Coordinates of C-alpha atoms and ligand atoms in Angstrom, one line a residue:
X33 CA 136.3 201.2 49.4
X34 CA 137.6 198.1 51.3
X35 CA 138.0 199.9 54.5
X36 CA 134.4 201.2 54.1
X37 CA 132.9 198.0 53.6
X38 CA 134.7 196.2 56.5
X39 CA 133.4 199.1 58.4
X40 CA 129.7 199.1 56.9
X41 CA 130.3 195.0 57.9
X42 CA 131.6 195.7 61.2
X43 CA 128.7 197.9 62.2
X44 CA 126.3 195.1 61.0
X45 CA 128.0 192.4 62.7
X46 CA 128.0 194.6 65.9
X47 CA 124.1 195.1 65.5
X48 CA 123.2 191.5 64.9
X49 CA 125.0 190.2 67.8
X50 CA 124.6 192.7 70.4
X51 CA 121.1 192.2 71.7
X52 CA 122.1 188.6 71.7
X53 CA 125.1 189.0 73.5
X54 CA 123.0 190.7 75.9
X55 CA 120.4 188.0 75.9
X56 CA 123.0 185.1 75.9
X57 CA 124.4 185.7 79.7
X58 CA 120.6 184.7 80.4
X59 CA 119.3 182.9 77.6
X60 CA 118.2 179.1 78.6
X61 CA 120.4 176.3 76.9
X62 CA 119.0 174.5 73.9
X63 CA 120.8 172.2 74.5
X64 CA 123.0 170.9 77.6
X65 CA 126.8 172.6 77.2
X66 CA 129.6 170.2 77.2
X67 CA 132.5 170.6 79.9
X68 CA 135.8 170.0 79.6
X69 CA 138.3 170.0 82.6
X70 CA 141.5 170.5 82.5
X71 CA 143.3 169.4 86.0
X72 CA 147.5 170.1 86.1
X73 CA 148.8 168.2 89.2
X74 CA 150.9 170.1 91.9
X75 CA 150.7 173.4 90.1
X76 CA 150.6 176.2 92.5
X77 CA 148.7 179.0 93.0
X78 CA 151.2 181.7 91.3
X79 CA 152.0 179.5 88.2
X80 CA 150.3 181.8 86.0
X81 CA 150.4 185.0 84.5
X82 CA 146.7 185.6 85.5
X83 CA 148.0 184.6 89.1
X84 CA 151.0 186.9 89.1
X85 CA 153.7 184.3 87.9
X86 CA 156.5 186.5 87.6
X87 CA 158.1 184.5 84.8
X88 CA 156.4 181.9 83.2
X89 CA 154.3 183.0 80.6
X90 CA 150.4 181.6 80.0
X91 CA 149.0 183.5 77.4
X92 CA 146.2 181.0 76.6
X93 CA 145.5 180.1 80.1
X94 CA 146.0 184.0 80.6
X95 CA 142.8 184.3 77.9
X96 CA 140.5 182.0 79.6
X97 CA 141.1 184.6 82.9
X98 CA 140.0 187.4 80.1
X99 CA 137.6 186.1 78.4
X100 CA 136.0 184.3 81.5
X101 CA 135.9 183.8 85.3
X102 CA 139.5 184.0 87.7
X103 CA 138.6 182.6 91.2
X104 CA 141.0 183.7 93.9
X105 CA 139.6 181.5 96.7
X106 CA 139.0 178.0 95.1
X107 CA 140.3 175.1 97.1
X108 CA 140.7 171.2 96.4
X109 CA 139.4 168.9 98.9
X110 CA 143.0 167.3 100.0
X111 CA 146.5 168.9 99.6
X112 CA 147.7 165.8 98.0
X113 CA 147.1 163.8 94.7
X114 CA 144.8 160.3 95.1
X115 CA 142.1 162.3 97.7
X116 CA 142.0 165.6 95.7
X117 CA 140.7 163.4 92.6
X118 CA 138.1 161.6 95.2
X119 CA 136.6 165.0 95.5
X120 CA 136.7 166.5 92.2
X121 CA 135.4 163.4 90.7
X122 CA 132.7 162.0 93.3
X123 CA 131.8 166.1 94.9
X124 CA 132.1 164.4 98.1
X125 CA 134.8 164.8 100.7
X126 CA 137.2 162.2 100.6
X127 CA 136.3 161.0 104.2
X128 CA 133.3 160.3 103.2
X129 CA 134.2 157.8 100.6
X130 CA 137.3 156.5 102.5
X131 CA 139.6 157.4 99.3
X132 CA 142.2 159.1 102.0
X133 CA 145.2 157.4 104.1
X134 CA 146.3 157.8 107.6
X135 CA 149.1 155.9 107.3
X136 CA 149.7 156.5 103.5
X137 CA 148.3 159.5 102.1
X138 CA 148.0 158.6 98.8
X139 CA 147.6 154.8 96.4
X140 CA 150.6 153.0 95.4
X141 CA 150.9 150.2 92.8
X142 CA 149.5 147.0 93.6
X143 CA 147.5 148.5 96.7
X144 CA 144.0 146.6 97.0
X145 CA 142.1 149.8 97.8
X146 CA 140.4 152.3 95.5
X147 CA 137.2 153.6 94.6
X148 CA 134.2 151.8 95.4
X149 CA 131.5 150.8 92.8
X150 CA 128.4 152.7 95.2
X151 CA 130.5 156.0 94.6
X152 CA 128.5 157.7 92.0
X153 CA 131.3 160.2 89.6
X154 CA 130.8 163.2 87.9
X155 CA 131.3 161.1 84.4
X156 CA 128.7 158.2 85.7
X157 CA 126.1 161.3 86.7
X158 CA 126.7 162.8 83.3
X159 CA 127.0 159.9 81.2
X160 CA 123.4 158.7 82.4
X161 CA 122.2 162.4 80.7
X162 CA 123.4 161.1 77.5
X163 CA 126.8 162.2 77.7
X164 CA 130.2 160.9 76.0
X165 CA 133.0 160.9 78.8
X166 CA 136.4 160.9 78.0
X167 CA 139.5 160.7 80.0
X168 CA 143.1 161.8 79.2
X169 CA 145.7 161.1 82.1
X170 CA 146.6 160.4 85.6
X171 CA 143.6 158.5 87.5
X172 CA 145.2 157.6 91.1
X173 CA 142.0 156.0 92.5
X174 CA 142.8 152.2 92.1
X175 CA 145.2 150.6 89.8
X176 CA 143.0 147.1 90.1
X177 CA 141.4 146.3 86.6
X178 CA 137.9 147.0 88.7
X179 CA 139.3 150.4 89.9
X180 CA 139.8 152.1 86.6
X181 CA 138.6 155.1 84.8
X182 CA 136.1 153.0 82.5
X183 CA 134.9 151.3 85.4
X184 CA 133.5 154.1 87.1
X185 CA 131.9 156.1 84.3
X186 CA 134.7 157.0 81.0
X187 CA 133.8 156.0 77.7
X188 CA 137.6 156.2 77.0
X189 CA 140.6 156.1 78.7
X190 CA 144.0 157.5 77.6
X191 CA 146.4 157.4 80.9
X192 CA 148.6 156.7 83.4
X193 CA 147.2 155.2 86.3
X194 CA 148.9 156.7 89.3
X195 CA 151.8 159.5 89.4
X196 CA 154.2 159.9 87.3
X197 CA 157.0 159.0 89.5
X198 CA 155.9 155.5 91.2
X199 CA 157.0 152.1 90.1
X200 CA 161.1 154.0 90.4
X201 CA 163.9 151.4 88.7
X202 CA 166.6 153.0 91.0
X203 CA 167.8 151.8 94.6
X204 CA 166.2 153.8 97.4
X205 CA 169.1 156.0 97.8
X206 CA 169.5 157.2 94.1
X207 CA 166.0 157.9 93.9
X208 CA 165.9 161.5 94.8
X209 CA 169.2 162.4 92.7
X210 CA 167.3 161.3 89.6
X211 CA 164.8 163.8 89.7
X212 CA 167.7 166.3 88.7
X213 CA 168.5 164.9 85.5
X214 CA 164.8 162.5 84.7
X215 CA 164.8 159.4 82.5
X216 CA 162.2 157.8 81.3
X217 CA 163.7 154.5 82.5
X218 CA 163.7 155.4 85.5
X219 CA 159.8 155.4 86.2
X220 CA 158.2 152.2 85.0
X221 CA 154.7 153.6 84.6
X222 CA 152.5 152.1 81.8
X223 CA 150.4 154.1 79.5
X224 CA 146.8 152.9 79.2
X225 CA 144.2 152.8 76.5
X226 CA 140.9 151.3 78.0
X227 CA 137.6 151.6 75.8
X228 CA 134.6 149.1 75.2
X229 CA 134.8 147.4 72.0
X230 CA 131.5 146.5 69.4
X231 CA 129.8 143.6 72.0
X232 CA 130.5 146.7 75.1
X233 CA 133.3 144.9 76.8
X234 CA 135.8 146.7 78.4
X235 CA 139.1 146.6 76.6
X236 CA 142.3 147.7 78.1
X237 CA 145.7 147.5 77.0
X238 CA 149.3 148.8 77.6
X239 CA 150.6 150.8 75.1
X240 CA 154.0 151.7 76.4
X241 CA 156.6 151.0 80.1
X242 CA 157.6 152.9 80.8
X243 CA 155.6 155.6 79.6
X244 CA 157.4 158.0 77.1
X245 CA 156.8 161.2 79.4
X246 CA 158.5 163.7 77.6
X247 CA 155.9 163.4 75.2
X248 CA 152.9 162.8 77.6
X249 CA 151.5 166.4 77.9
X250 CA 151.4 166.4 74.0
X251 CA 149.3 163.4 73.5
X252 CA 147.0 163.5 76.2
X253 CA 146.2 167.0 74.5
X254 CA 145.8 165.5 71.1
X255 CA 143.9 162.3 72.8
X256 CA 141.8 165.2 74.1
X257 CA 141.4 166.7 70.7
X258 CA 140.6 164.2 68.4
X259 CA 138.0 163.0 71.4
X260 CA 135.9 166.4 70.9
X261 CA 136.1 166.5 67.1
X262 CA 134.5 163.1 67.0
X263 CA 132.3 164.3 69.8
X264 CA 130.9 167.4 68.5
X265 CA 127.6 166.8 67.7
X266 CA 126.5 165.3 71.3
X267 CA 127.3 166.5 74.8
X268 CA 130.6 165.1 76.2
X269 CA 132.6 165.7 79.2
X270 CA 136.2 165.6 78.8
X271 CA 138.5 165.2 82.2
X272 CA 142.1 166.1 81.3
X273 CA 144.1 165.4 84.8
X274 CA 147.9 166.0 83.6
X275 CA 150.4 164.0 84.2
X276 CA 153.1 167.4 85.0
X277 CA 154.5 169.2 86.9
X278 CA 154.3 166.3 89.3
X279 CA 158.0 165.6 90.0
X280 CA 159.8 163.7 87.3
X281 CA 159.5 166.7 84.9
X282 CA 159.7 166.1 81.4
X283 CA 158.5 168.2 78.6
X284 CA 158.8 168.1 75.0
X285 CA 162.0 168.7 72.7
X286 CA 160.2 171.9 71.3
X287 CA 159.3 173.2 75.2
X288 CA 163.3 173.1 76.2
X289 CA 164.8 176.3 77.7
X290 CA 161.2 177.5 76.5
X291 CA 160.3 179.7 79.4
X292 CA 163.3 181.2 81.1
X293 CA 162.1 179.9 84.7
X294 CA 164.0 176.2 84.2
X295 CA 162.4 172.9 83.5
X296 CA 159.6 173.6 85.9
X297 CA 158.7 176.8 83.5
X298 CA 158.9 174.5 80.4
X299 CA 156.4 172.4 81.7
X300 CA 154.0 174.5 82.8
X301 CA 154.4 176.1 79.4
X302 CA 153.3 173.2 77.3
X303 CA 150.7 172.7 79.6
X304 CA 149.4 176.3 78.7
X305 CA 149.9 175.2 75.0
X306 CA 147.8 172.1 75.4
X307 CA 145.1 174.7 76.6
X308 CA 145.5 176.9 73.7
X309 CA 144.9 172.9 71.7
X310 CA 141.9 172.8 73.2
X311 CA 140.6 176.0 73.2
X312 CA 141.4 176.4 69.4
X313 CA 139.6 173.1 68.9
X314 CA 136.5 174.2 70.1
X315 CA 136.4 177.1 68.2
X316 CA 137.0 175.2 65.1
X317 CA 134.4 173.0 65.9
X318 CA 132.0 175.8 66.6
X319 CA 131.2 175.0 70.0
X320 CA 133.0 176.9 71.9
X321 CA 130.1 179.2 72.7
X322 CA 128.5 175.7 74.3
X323 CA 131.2 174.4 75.9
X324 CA 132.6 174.9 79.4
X325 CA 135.9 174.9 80.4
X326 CA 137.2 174.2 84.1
X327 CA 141.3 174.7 84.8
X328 CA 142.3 174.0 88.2
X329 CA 145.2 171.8 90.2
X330 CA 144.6 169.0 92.4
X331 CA 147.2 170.6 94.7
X332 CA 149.6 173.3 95.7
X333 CA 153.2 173.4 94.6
X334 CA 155.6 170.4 95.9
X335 CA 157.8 172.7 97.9
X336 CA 160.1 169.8 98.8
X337 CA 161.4 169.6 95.7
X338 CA 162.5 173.3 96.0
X339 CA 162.9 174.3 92.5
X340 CA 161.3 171.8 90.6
X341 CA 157.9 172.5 92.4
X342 CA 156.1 175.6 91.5
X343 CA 155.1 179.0 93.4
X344 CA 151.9 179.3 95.4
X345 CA 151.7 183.3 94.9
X346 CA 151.3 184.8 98.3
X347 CA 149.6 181.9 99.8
X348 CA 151.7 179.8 102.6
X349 CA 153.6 176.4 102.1
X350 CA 152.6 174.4 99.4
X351 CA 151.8 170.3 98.5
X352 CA 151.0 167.9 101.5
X353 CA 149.6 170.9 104.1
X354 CA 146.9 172.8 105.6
X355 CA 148.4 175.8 105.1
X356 CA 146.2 178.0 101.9
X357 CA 149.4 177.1 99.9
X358 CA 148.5 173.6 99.6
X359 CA 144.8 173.6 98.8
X360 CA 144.3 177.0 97.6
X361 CA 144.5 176.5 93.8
X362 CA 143.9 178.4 90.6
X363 CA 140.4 178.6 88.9
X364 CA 139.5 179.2 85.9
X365 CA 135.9 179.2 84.2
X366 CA 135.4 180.1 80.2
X367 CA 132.1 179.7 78.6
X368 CA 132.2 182.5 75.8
X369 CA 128.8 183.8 75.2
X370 CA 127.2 182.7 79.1
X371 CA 130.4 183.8 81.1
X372 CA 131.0 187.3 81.4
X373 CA 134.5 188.0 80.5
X374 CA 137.4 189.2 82.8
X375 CA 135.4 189.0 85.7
X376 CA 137.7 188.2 89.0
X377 CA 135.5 186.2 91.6
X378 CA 136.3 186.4 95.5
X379 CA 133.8 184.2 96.3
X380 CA 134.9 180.8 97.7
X381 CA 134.7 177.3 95.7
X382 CA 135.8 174.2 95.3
X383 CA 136.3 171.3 93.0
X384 CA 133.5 169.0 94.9
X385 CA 131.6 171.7 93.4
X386 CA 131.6 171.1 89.9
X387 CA 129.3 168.3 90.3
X388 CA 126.5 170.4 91.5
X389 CA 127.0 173.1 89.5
X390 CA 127.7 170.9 86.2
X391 CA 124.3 168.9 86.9
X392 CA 122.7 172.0 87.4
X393 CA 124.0 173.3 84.3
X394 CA 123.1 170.4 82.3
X395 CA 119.7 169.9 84.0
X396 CA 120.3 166.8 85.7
X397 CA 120.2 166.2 89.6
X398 CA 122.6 165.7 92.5
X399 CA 122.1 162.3 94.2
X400 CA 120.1 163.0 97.4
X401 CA 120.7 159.1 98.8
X402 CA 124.2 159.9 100.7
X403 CA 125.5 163.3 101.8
X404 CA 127.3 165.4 99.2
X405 CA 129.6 168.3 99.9
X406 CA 128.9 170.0 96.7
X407 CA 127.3 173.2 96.3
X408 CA 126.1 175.0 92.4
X409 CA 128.0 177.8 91.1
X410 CA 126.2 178.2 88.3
X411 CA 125.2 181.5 89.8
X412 CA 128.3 182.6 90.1
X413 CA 129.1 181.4 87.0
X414 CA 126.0 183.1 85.3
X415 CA 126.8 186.4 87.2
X416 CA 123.2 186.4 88.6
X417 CA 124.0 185.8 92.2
X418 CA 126.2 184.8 95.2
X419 CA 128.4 182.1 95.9
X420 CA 127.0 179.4 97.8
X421 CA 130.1 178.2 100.0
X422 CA 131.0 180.1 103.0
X423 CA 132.7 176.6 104.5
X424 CA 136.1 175.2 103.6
X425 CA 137.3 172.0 105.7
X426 CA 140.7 171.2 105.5
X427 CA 141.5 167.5 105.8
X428 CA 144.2 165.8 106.6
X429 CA 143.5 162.0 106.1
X430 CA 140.7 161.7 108.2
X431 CA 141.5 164.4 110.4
X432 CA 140.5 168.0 110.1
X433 CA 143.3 170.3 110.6
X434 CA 141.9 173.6 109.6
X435 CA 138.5 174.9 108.9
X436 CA 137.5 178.3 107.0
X437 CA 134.2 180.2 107.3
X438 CA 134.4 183.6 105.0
X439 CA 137.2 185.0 105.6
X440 CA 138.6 183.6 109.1
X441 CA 140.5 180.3 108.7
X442 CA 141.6 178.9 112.1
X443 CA 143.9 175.8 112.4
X444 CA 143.8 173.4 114.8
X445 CA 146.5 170.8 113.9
X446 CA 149.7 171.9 111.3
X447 CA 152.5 169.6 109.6
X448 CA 154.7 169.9 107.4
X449 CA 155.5 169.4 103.4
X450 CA 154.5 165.8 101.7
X451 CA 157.6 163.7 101.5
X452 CA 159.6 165.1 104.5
X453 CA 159.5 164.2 108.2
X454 CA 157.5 167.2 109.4
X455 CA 156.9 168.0 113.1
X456 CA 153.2 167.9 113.9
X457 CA 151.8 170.8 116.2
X458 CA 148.6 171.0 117.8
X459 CA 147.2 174.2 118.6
X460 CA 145.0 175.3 121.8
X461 CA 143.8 177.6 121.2
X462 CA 144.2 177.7 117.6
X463 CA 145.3 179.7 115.4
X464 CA 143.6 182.4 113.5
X465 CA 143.6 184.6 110.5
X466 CA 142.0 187.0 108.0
X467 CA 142.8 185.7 104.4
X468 CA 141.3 188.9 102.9
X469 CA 143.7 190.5 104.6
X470 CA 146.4 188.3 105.1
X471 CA 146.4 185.4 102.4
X472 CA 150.0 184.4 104.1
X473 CA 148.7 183.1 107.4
X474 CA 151.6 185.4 108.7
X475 CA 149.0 187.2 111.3
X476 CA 147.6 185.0 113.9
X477 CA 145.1 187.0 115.6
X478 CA 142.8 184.4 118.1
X479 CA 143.7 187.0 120.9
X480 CA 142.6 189.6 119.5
X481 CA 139.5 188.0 117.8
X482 CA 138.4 185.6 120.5
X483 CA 134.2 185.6 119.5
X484 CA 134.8 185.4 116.1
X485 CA 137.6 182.3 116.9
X486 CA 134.6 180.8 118.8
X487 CA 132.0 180.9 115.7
X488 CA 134.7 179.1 113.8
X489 CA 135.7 176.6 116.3
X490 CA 131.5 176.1 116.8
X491 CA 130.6 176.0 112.5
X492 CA 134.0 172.8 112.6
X493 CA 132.3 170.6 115.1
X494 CA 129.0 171.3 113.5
X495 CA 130.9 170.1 110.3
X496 CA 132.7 167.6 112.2
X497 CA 129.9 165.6 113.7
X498 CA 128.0 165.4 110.5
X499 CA 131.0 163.8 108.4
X500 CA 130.8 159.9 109.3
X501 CA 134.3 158.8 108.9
X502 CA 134.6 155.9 106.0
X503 CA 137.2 152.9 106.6
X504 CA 140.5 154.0 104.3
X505 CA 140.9 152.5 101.1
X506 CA 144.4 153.8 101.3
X507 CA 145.4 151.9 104.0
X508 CA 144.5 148.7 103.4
X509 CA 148.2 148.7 101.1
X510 CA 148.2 145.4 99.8
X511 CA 146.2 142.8 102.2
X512 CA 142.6 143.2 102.8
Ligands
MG183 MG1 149.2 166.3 93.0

């Protein structure tokens, strides 16, 4: 009798929802979905289980790959931490807006440089459409009081304002030792709260320095949480930059030994339980079906550290470089109900692209006074069409080492990993390579390929001499 009534209820359920399953991949929105992105920082391109991590287990990360959208080719806009955000947050390249370094590749504490008040963000573009926008973690584009997150478009801040590992308490020479065996003490970073109060003035306060990171991942999370429950009956935009597995790694007392691939595996593991969090949240809320969520990393694995960075899968070299390994990162799209699930995506993207294809999903409009390098995805996204991007630049500071167009990626300058002395090499001719075929850049084959060499070398100046080169922010340091 039971079983026959589940059954009978089953059947029922299955007919009421199934046209508008159908309909909902095309339906228009009622309403504008909310997004929430969730950015790790220097997790690599194999840290998952979607991505083949041998070890480390991601089972809710693993379910936004099945229920949604796995992009194998989507790329950050710098292999390092401070110009990566520039992009993701502004869908510009970081030249344009001078948050890169030449001399320093990424802010310090106390530098004078950040990002300017012209720069229009992704938060400031979706705030004007009557958004809430809520930040939980590591900023990196200004420490300055004028510099930070609620400056430049959050509601709400909860964070850290640069890595994890600046503002070191040890001599020079102990400094790499401690990584080993990390203490809080060792890393003077303050933890931020930064909201307007009643009269709309900005309020920010320290809450803690050094910053208790072993519990970080775990309260930016709950931050997060408690952000969308009181957010659920608007639109809101939720940027979730973590603070791990950037080097110190710390994860929480119930996250030791949890993995069986060291402390690095720990910490990408309660990283994948701050996703379930958020994931479960929505669906508690009952707007998961209009709610987007965005996983990615702002760059590839810190391969200096050895093994306290991560694995970039098949890809070559990691944090710091040209080479796919270091701006080749995971992508992950779930929008239950819009996005079909388990769909894998070969189609190129990058995180300048979410503002594009998040203004186009919530009906607003790129700006069209300054160039953008943003393109919409929502196609993609809404399995109706192509991807857009066929380019990839890779920058270096302000100089372009690589360039990708489809499937051929030729370099013109290589150097090594972030944090060691690396020898720089110039290349001429440069090299060349098939990622489809050859996602190593083990195989160079200009020789053999010398036309299609040519067309890439042609599409990089074209590129080249459209990008006007902004002054760096970055290396300004401390005297303007
Ligand atoms: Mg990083």
């Amino acid at each position: 009798m039971r079983r026959a009534s589940v059954a009978l209820l089953l059947v029922s359920f299955v007919a009421a929802c199934a046209p508008d399953a159908q309909e909902s991949f095309d339906a228009p929105l009622d309403r504008p979905p909310n997004f929430v992105v969730v950015f790790a920082d220097d997790l690599g391109w194999g840290d998952l289980g979607s991505y083949g991590a041998p070890v480390i287990r991601t089972p809710h990360l693993d379910r936004m790959a099945a229920e949604g959208q796995r992009w194998t080719n989507f790329y950050v806009t710098a292999s390092v931490c401070s110009p990566s955000r520039a992009g993701l947050l502004t869908g510009r390249l970081p030249v344009r807006n001078g948050l890169y370094g030449d001399q320093v590749r990424v802010l310090f504490p106390g530098f004078v440089g950040g990002i300017q008040d012209e720069e229009i963000t992704l938060a400031e573009a979706l705030r004007d459409l009557g958004y809430s926008t809520g930040m939980f973690g590591k900023w990196h584009l200004g420490d300055g009081p004028r510099y930070l997150p609620t400056r430049h478009g959050f509601d709400y801040w909860f964070g850290i304002p640069y890595s994890n590992d600046m503002m070191s308490t040890l001599p020079r020479e102990e400094r790499r030792a401690a990584f080993l065996d990390p203490k809080i003490e060792y890393w003077d970073v303050p933890l931020i709260r930064s909201e307007r109060d009643e009269a709309g003035e900005i309020v920010t306060e320290t809450l803690e320095q050094p910053a208790d990171q072993t519990t970080i991942t775990k309260r930016y999370a709950e931050e997060a949480v408690e952000f969308i429950r009181a957010h659920r009956d608007e639109p809101f935009f939720v940027y979730l930059p973590h603070s791990m597995p950037h080097v110190p790694l710390f994860r929480a007392p119930g996250f030791e030994d949890h993995s069986g691939a060291g402390l690095y595996g720990d910490v990408i593991e309660e990283i994948d339980w701050s996703v379930g969090r958020i994931l479960d949240t929505l669906e508690e809320e009952g707007i998961a079906g209009n709610t987007v969520v965005f996983f990615s990393s702002d760059n590839g694995p810190w391969t200096a550290f050895r093994t306290q960075g991560g694995l970039a899968g098949p890809l070559r070299e990691g944090k710091g470089m040209t080479w796919d390994g270091g701006m080749r990162v995971p992508g992950l799209f779930w929008w239950p109900g819009t996005i079909a699930p388990e769909v894998v995506t070969n189609e190129i993207g990058s995180t300048s692209d979410l503002f594009a294809t998040f203004l186009s999903l919530s009906g607003g409009a790129v700006p069209d006074d300054r160039p953008m390098d943003s393109l919409d995805l929502a196609p993609v996204l809404r399995g109706r069409g192509e991807g857009p991007r066929e380019e990839v630049p890779f920058y270096r500071g302000s100089e372009l080492y690589a360039y990708r167009v489809g499937n051929y990626k030729a370099h013109f300058v290589t150097e090594g990993e972030y944090g060691l002395a690396g020898e720089r090499r110039e290349h001429d001719p440069p090299l060349l390579y098939h990622l489809a075929l050859d996602p190593g850049e083990q195989w160079d084959i200009a020789a053999d390929r010398p036309e299609i060499l040519a067309d890439v070398i042609s599409r990089a100046l074209q590129h080249r001499a459209g990008v006007a080169v902004a002054p760096s922010e970055f290396d300004l340091r401390t005297g303007r």
